[in-house]
Structure formats: C-alpha cells, structure tokens
mmCIF file of C-alpha atoms in Angstrom:
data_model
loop_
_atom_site.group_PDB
_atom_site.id
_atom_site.type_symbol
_atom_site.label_atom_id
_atom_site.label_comp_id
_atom_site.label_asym_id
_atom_site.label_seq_id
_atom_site.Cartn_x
_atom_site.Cartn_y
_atom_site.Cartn_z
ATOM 1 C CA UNK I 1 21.468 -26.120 -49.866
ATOM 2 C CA UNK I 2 19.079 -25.734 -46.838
ATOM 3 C CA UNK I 3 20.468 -24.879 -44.036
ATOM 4 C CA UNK I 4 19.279 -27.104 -40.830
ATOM 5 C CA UNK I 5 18.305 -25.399 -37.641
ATOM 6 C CA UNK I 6 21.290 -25.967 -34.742
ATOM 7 C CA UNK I 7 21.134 -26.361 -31.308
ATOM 8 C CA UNK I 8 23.136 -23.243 -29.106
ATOM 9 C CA UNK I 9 24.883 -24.280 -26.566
ATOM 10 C CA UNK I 10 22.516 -22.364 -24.455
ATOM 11 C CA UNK I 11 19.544 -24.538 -25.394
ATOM 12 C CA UNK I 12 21.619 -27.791 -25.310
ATOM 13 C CA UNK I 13 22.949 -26.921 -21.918
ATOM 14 C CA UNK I 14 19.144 -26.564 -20.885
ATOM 15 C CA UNK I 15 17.911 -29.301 -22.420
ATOM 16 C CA UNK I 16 20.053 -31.803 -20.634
ATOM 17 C CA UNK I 17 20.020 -30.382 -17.815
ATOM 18 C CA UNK I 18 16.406 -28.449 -16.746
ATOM 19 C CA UNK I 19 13.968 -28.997 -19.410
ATOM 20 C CA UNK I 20 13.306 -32.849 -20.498
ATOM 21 C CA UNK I 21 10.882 -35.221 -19.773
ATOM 22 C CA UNK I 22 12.771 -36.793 -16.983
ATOM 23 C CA UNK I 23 12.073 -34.052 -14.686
ATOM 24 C CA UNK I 24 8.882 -34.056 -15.484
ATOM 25 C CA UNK I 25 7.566 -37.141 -13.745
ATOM 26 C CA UNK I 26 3.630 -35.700 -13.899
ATOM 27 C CA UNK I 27 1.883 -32.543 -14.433
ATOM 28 C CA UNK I 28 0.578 -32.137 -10.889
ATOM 29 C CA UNK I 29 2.904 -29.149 -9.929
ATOM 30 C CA UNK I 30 4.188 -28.789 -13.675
ATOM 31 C CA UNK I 31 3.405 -25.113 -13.860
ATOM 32 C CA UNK I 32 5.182 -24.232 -10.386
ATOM 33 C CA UNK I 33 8.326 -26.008 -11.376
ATOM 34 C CA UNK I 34 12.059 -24.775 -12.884
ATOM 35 C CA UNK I 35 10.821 -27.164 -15.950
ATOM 36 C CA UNK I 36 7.927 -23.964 -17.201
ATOM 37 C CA UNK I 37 10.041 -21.169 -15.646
ATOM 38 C CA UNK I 38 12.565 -22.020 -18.158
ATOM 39 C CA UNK I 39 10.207 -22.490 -21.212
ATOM 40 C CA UNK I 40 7.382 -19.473 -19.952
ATOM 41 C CA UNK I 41 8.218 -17.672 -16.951
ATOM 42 C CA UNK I 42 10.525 -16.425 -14.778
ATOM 43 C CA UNK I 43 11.313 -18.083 -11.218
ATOM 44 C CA UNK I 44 9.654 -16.263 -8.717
ATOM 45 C CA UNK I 45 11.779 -17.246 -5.987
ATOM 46 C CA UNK I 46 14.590 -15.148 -7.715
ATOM 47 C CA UNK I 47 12.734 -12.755 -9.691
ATOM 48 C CA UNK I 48 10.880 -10.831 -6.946
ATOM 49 C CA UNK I 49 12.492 -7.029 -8.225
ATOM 50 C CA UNK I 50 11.395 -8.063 -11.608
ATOM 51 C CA UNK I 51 7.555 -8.674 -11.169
ATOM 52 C CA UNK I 52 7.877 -5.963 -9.035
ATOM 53 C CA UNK I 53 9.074 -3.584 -11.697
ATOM 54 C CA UNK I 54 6.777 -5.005 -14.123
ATOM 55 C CA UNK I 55 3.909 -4.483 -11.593
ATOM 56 C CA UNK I 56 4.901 -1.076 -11.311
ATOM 57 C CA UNK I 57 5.529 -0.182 -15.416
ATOM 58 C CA UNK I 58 2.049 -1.936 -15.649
ATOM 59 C CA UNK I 59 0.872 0.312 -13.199
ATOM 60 C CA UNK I 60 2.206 3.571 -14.533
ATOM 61 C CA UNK I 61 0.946 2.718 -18.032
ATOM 62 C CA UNK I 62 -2.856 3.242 -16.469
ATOM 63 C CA UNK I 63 -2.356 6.475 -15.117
ATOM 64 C CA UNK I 64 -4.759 9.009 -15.700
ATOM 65 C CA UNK I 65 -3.500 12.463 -16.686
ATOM 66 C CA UNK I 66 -4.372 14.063 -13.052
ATOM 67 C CA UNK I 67 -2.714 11.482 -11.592
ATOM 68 C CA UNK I 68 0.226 12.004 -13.725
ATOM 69 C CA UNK I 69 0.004 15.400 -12.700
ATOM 70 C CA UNK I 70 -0.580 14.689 -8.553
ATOM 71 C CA UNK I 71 2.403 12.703 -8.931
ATOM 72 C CA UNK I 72 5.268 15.014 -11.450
ATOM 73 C CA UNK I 73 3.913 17.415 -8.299
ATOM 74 C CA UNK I 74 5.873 15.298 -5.768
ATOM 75 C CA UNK I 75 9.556 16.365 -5.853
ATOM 76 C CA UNK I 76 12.788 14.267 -4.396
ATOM 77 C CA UNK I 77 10.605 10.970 -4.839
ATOM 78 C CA UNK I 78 14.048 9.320 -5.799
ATOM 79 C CA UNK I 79 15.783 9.478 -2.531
ATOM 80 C CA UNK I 80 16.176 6.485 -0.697
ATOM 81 C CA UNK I 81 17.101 4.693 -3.756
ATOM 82 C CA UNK I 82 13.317 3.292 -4.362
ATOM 83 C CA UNK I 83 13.060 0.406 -6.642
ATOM 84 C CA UNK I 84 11.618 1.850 -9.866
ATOM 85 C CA UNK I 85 11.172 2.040 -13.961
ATOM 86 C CA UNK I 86 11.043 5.066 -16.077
ATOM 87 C CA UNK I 87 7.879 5.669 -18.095
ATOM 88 C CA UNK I 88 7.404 8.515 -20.179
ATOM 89 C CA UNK I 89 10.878 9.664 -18.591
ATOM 90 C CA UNK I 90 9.403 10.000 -15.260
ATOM 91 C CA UNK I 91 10.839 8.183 -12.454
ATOM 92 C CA UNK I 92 7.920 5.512 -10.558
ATOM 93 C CA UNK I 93 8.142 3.627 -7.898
ATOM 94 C CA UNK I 94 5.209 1.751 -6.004
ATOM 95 C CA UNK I 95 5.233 3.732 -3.017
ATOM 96 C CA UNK I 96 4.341 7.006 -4.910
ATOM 97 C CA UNK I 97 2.408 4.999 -7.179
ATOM 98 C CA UNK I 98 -0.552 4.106 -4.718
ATOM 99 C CA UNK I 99 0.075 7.230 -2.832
ATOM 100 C CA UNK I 100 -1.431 9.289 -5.943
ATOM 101 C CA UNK I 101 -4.138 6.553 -6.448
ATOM 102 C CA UNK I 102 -5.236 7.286 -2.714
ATOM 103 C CA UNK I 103 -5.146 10.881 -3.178
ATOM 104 C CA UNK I 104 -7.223 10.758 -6.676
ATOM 105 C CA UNK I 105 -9.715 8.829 -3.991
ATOM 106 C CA UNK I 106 -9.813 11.035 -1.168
ATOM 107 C CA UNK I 107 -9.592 14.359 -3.718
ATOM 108 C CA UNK I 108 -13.526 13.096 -4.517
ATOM 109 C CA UNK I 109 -15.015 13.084 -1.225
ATOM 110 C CA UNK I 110 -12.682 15.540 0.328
ATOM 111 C CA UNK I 111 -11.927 19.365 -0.053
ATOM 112 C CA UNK I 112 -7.861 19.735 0.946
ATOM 113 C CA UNK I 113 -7.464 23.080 0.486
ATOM 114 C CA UNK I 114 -6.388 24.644 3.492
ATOM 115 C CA UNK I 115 -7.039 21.541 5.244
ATOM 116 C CA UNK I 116 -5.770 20.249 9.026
ATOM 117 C CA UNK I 117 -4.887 16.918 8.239
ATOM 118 C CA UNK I 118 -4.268 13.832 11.072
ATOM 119 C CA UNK I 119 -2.458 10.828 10.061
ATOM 120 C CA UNK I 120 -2.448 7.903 12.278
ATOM 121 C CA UNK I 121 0.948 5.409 11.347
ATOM 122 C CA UNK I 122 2.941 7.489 8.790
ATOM 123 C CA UNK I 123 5.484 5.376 7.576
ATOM 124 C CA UNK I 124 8.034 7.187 6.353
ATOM 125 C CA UNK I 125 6.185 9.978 5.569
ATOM 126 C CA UNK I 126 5.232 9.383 1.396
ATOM 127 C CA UNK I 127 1.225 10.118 2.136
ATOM 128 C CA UNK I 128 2.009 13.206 3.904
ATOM 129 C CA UNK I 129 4.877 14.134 1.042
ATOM 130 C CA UNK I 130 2.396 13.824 -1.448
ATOM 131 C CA UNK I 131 -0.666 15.848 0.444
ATOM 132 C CA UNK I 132 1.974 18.479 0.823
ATOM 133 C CA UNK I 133 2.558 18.485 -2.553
ATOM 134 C CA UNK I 134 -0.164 18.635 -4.173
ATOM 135 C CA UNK I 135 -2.330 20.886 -1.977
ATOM 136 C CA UNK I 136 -2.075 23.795 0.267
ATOM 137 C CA UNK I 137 -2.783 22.223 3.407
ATOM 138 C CA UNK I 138 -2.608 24.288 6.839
ATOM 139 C CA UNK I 139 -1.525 22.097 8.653
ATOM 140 C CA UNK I 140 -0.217 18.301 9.029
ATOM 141 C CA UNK I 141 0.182 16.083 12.414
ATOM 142 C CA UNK I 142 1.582 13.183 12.421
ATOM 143 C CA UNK I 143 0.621 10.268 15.207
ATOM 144 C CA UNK I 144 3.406 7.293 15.765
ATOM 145 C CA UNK I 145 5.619 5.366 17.269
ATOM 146 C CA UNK I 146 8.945 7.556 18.187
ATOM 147 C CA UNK I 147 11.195 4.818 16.437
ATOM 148 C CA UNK I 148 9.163 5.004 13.142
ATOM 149 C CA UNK I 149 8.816 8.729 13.749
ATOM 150 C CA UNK I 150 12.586 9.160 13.462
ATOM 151 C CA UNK I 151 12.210 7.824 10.066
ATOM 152 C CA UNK I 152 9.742 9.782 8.762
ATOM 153 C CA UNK I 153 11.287 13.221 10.416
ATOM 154 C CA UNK I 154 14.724 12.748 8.506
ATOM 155 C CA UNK I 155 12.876 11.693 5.539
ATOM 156 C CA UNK I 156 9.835 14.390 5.042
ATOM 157 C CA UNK I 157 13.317 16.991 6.590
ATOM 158 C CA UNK I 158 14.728 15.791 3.255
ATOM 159 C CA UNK I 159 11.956 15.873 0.861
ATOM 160 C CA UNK I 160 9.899 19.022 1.778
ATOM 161 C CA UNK I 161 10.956 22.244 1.791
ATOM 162 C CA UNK I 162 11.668 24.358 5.677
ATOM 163 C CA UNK I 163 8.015 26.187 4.672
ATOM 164 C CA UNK I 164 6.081 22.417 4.325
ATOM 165 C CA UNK I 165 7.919 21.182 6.652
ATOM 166 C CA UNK I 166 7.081 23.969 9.312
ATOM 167 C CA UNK I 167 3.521 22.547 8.752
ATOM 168 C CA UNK I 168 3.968 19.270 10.397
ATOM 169 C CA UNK I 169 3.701 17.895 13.913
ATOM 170 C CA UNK I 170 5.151 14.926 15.034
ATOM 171 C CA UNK I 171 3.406 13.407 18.150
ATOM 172 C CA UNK I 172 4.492 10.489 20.056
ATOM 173 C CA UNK I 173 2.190 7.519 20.579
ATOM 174 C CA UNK I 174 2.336 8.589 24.548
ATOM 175 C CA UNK I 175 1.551 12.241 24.266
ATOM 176 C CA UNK I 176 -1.174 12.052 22.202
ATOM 177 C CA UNK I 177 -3.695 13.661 24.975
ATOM 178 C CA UNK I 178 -2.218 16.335 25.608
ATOM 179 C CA UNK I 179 -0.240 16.973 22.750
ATOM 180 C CA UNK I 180 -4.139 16.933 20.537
ATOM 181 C CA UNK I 181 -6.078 19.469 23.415
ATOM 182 C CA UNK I 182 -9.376 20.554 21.868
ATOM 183 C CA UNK I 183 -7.461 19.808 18.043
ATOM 184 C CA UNK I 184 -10.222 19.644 15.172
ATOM 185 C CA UNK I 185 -8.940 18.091 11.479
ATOM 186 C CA UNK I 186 -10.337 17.911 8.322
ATOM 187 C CA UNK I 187 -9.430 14.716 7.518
ATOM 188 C CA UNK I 188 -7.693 11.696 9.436
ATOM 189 C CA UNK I 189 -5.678 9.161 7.455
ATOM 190 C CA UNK I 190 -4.463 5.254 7.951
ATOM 191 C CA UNK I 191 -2.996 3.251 5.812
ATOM 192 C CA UNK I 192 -1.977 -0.360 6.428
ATOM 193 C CA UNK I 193 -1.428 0.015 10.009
ATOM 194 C CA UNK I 194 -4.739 -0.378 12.290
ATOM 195 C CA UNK I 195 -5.023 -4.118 11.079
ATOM 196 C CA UNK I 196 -1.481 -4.530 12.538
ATOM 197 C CA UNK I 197 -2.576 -3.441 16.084
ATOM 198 C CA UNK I 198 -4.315 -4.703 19.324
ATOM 199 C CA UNK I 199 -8.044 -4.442 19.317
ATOM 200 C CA UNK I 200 -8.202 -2.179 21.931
ATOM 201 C CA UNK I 201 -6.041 0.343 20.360
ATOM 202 C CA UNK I 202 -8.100 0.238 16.983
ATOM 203 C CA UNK I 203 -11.129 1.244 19.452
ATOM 204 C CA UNK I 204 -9.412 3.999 20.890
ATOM 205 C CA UNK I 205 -8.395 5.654 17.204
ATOM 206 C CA UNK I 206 -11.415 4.943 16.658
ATOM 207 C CA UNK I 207 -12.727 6.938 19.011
ATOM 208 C CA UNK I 208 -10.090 10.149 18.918
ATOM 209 C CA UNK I 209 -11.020 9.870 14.925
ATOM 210 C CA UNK I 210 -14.828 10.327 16.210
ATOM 211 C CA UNK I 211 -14.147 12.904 18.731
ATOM 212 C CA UNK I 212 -11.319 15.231 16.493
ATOM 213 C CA UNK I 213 -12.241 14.823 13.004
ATOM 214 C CA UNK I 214 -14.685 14.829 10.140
ATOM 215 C CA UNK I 215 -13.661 12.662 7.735
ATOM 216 C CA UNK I 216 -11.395 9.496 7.752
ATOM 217 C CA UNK I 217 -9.746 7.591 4.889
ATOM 218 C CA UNK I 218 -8.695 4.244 5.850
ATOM 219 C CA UNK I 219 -6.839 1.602 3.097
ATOM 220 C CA UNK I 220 -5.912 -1.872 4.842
ATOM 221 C CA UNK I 221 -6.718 -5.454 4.591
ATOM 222 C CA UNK I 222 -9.980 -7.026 4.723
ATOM 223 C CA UNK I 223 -8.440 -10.458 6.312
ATOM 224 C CA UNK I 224 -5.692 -12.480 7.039
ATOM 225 C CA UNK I 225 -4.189 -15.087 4.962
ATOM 226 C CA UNK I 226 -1.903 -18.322 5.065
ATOM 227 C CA UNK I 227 -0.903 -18.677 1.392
ATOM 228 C CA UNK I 228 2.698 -20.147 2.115
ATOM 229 C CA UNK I 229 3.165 -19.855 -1.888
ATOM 230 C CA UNK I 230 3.337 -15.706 -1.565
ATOM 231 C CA UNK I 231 6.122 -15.709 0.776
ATOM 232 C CA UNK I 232 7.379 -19.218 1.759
ATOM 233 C CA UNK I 233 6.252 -17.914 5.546
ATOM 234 C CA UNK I 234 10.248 -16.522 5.289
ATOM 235 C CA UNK I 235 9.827 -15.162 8.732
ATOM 236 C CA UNK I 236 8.905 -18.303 10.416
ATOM 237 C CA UNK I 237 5.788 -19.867 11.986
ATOM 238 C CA UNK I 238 5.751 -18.112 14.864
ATOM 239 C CA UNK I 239 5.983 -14.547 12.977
ATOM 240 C CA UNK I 240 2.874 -16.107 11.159
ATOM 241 C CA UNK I 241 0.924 -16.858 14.114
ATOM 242 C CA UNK I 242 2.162 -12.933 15.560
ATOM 243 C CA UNK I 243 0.252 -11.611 12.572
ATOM 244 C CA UNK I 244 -2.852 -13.693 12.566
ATOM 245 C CA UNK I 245 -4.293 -12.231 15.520
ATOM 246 C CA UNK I 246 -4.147 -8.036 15.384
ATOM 247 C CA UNK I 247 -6.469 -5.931 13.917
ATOM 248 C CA UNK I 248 -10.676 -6.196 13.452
ATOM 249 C CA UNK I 249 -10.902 -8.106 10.593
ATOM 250 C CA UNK I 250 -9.147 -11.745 11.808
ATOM 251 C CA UNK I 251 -10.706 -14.095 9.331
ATOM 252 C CA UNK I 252 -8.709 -16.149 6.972
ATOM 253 C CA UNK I 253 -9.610 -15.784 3.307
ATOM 254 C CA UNK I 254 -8.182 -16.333 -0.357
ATOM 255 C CA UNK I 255 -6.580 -12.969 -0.980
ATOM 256 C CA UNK I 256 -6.224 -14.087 -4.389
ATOM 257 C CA UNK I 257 -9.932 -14.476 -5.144
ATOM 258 C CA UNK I 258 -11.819 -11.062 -6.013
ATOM 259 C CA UNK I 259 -14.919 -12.110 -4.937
ATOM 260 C CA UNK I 260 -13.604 -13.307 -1.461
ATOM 261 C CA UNK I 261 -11.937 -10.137 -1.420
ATOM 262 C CA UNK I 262 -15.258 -7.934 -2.504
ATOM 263 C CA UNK I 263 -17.323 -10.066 0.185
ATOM 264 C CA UNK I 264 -16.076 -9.028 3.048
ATOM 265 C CA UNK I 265 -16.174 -5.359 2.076
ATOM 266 C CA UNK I 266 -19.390 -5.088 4.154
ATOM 267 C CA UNK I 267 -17.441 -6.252 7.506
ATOM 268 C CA UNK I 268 -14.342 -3.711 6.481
ATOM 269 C CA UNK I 269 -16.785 -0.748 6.509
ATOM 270 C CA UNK I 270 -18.784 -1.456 9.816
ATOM 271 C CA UNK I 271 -15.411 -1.885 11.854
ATOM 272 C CA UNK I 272 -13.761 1.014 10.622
ATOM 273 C CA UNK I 273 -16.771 3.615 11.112
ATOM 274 C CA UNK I 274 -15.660 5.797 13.631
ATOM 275 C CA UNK I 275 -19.212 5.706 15.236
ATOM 276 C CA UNK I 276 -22.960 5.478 14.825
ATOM 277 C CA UNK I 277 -22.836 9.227 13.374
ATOM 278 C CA UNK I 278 -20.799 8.152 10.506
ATOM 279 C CA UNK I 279 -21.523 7.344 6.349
ATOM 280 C CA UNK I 280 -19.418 5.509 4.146
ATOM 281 C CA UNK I 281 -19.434 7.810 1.471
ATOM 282 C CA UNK I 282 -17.188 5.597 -0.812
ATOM 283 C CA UNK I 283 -15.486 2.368 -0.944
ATOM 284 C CA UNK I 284 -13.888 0.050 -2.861
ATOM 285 C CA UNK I 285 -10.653 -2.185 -3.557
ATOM 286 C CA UNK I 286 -7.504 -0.385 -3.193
ATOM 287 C CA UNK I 287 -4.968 -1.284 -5.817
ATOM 288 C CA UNK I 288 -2.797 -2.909 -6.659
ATOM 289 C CA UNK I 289 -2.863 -5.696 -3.729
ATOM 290 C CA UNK I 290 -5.691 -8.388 -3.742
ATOM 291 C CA UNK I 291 -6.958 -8.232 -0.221
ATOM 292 C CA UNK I 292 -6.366 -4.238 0.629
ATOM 293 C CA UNK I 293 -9.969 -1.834 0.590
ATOM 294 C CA UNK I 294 -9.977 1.388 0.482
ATOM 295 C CA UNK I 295 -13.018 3.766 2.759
ATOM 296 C CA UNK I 296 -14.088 7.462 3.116
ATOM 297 C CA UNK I 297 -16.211 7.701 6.155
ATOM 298 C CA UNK I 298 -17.783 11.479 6.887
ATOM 299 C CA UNK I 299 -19.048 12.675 10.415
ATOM 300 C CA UNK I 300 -22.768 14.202 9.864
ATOM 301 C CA UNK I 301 -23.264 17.048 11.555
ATOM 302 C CA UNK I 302 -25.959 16.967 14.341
ATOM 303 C CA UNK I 303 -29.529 18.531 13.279
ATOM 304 C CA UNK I 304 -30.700 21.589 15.014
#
C-alpha cells in the first residue's frame, strides 16, 4: 500500500493561517509580504542579525589569503561581544571585516612601515587596531570628539598591548592647533564620518589634511538617500531631515543601483581632494554597502 503524503501540523497551521489565497488579494506587493517570507524568505523586519550574519559568512568566504592573514593579525577582535560567524574556525565580524578590505586598499598605494598615521573620526578605534596590527607604525594620532574619544581610549586600552598603545595620541576636536604644531603624517584616514559633518568643517580637514599630510584615504557615501524600505525611517522624520543636509555630497540617489552609485564617483573624488596639488591615485566602491566609495589621494611634491 502507498503511503499518501500528510499534512504536519506545522504546514496546516500555516496554511490556514499565513499562506492561502485569501491573503493574497493581488501580486502588487506579493514579494514584500508575510505570504513569500513564509514560502522563500525570511522577514526582514525580524531577521536583521540573520542577513547580517549571512552578509558577513558571505563575506568571509571571499577573502583572499593576505587578507586572511591582515586579519588572524588582529588580536582581542571578540571583545565587545561583536555580532559574528565562524569560518574556517576564525571568529568574523563586519567591523574587522571591512577594516582588512580597507587596509588591502591603502597597503597598494601606501608604504606603512614606520609610518605617522592621522585619523580624523575613529570610532571606536577598529582602523587604528588593525594598522597597529598589522604594521610597525611610529606613530598613531587620533582626532575626535572627547565623548567618542572615551570610547575608543578604553577600547584600543583593551585591545593593544601598553607598547602599541604608547603609540597613540588622542586629541580633542578643540585642541587640535596646538596639540598638531608643525606635525607631518604619512597618511590621514576617514571613514564614514566627513559626510556626517557641517560643510565648513569638511573644508577645514580638508585643509589640515593639505597642510600636515601626504596621503589621505577617505571611504564614505557618495549621496544621501530616502529609501523608507531599508530602515522604516525608525528614527523619525525629523532625524531624516537632520541627515539630509551634512556633508559635500547632498544629492539624493538610488543607493541600490550600481550604476547610480558608480556615477557619482567623479563628484566623490573632486570634493574630497585635499587641494589643487592632489591625484587620485585609486578609487573605487567600498564594500560591502551600495552607496559607500573608497579614495587614495597623494600630495605631489613641488618641482624644483
């Protein structure tokens, strides 16, 4: 005798209740609905740690060797209890994750040994922790706001070691002048922050970059967006309209189209050059978000 196939419980449960063809009145928003996130998908409204982790596994399964290497070099990477997956039985989390990709970038353009780094907005400290890491640098200073700066002291206090540590200077957004003197640095470093700040405070980075430094890597957006689907605007209109004003770059695109993205790669590189003196000596998107590119921009050296 053949057996028949049975409905579970499970499935009958769901069936009466989220997937049938009275809830589906049309097909317009079919594919955005608890209907398909039952039969393909998971919700993203509650699933938000599991594309994450996903993103990340994805992520770590493209590594290169080096960058394997740049980031097994990075000790105490768990603390703060990071989301994260195991791959190859190495702990990853996101954080770490792009900042190995932006060191693989800079590492091309950029000699770091025995370098005088100057990083402009440093989180909580995970570029710096991986520099320090993975090169001998002389020396490391660190330009923020003193609330954020009392993360990123406990944090790098934690992570580094009293010798790395003992390379790092932590300067206050209101001592900058004379805290910097005659200072020269290798390289200066932002990530994600000048597009978050008044225009006349990217001009005068700008213009310390120009007058302190030789090169400059900078990674943040190339526009603003108002996709209410990526976040649900969570933090309210007027949050929204807060953010839609900072920064160079103030024109609203789809983040989620490459080519938008790619297009406007020409405006991220002119406002970000330090100055007339300066070549883009590489650029390109910065994974893994949509609207985020990455630049290296190198002082020439006048001609005698």
């Amino acid at each position: 005798m053949t057996t028949q196939p049975r409905v579970n419980e499970l499935w009958k449960y769901i069936g009466e209740n989220q997937v049938n063809g009275r809830l589906v009145d049309d097909l317009t928003d079919f594919k955005t609905s608890q209907v398909n996130y039952r039969l393909t998908s998971f919700d993203v409204q509650t699933n938000g740690v599991r594309y994450l982790k996903t993103l990340i596994y994805n992520l770590a399964s493209q590594l290169s060797p080096e960058n394997w290497d740049r980031l097994r070099r990075i000790e105490n990477r768990e603390v703060g209890n990071p989301f994260s997956v195991t791959y190859d039985g190495e702990m990853v989390c996101l954080d770490y994750l792009r900042a190995v990709l932006d060191l693989e970038f800079i590492e091309k353009n950029v000699d770091l040994a025995g370098a005088d780094v100057l990083e402009i907005g440093a989180g909580y400290g995970r570029t710096c922790h991986s520099f320090l890491s993975n090169h001998k640098i002389s020396s490391y200073t660190i330009i923020d706001l003193e609330t954020t700066m009392e993360v990123s002291q406990r944090y790098l206090r934690t992570v580094l070691d009293d010798a790395e540590f003992a390379k790092i200077t932590f300067i206050p957004v209101g001592e900058i002048e004379g805290a910097l003197g005659d200072a020269t640095f290798d390289l200066a470093i932002n990530i994600d922050s000048l597009a978050e700040m008044d225009v006349d405070t990217v001009r005068y980075y700008l213009g310390l970059i120009d007058r302190h430094c030789r090169n400059f890597y900078v990674n943040n957006p190339v526009g603003k967006y108002m996709d209410k689907s990526l976040d649900g605007h969570a933090r309210g209109e007027q949050a929204i309209a807060r953010a839609m004003s900072p920064g160079l770059l103030t024109d609203v695109i789809d983040v989620n189209d490459n080519r938008a993205v790619a297009a406007k790669a020409p405006e991220f590189t002119a406002a970000y050059r330090p100055h007339d003196g300066w070549t883009c000596a590489a650029d390109t998107w910065a994974v893994p978000y949509t609207w985020y590119w990455q630049a290296l921009f190198q002082k020439q050296e006048p001609k005698h």
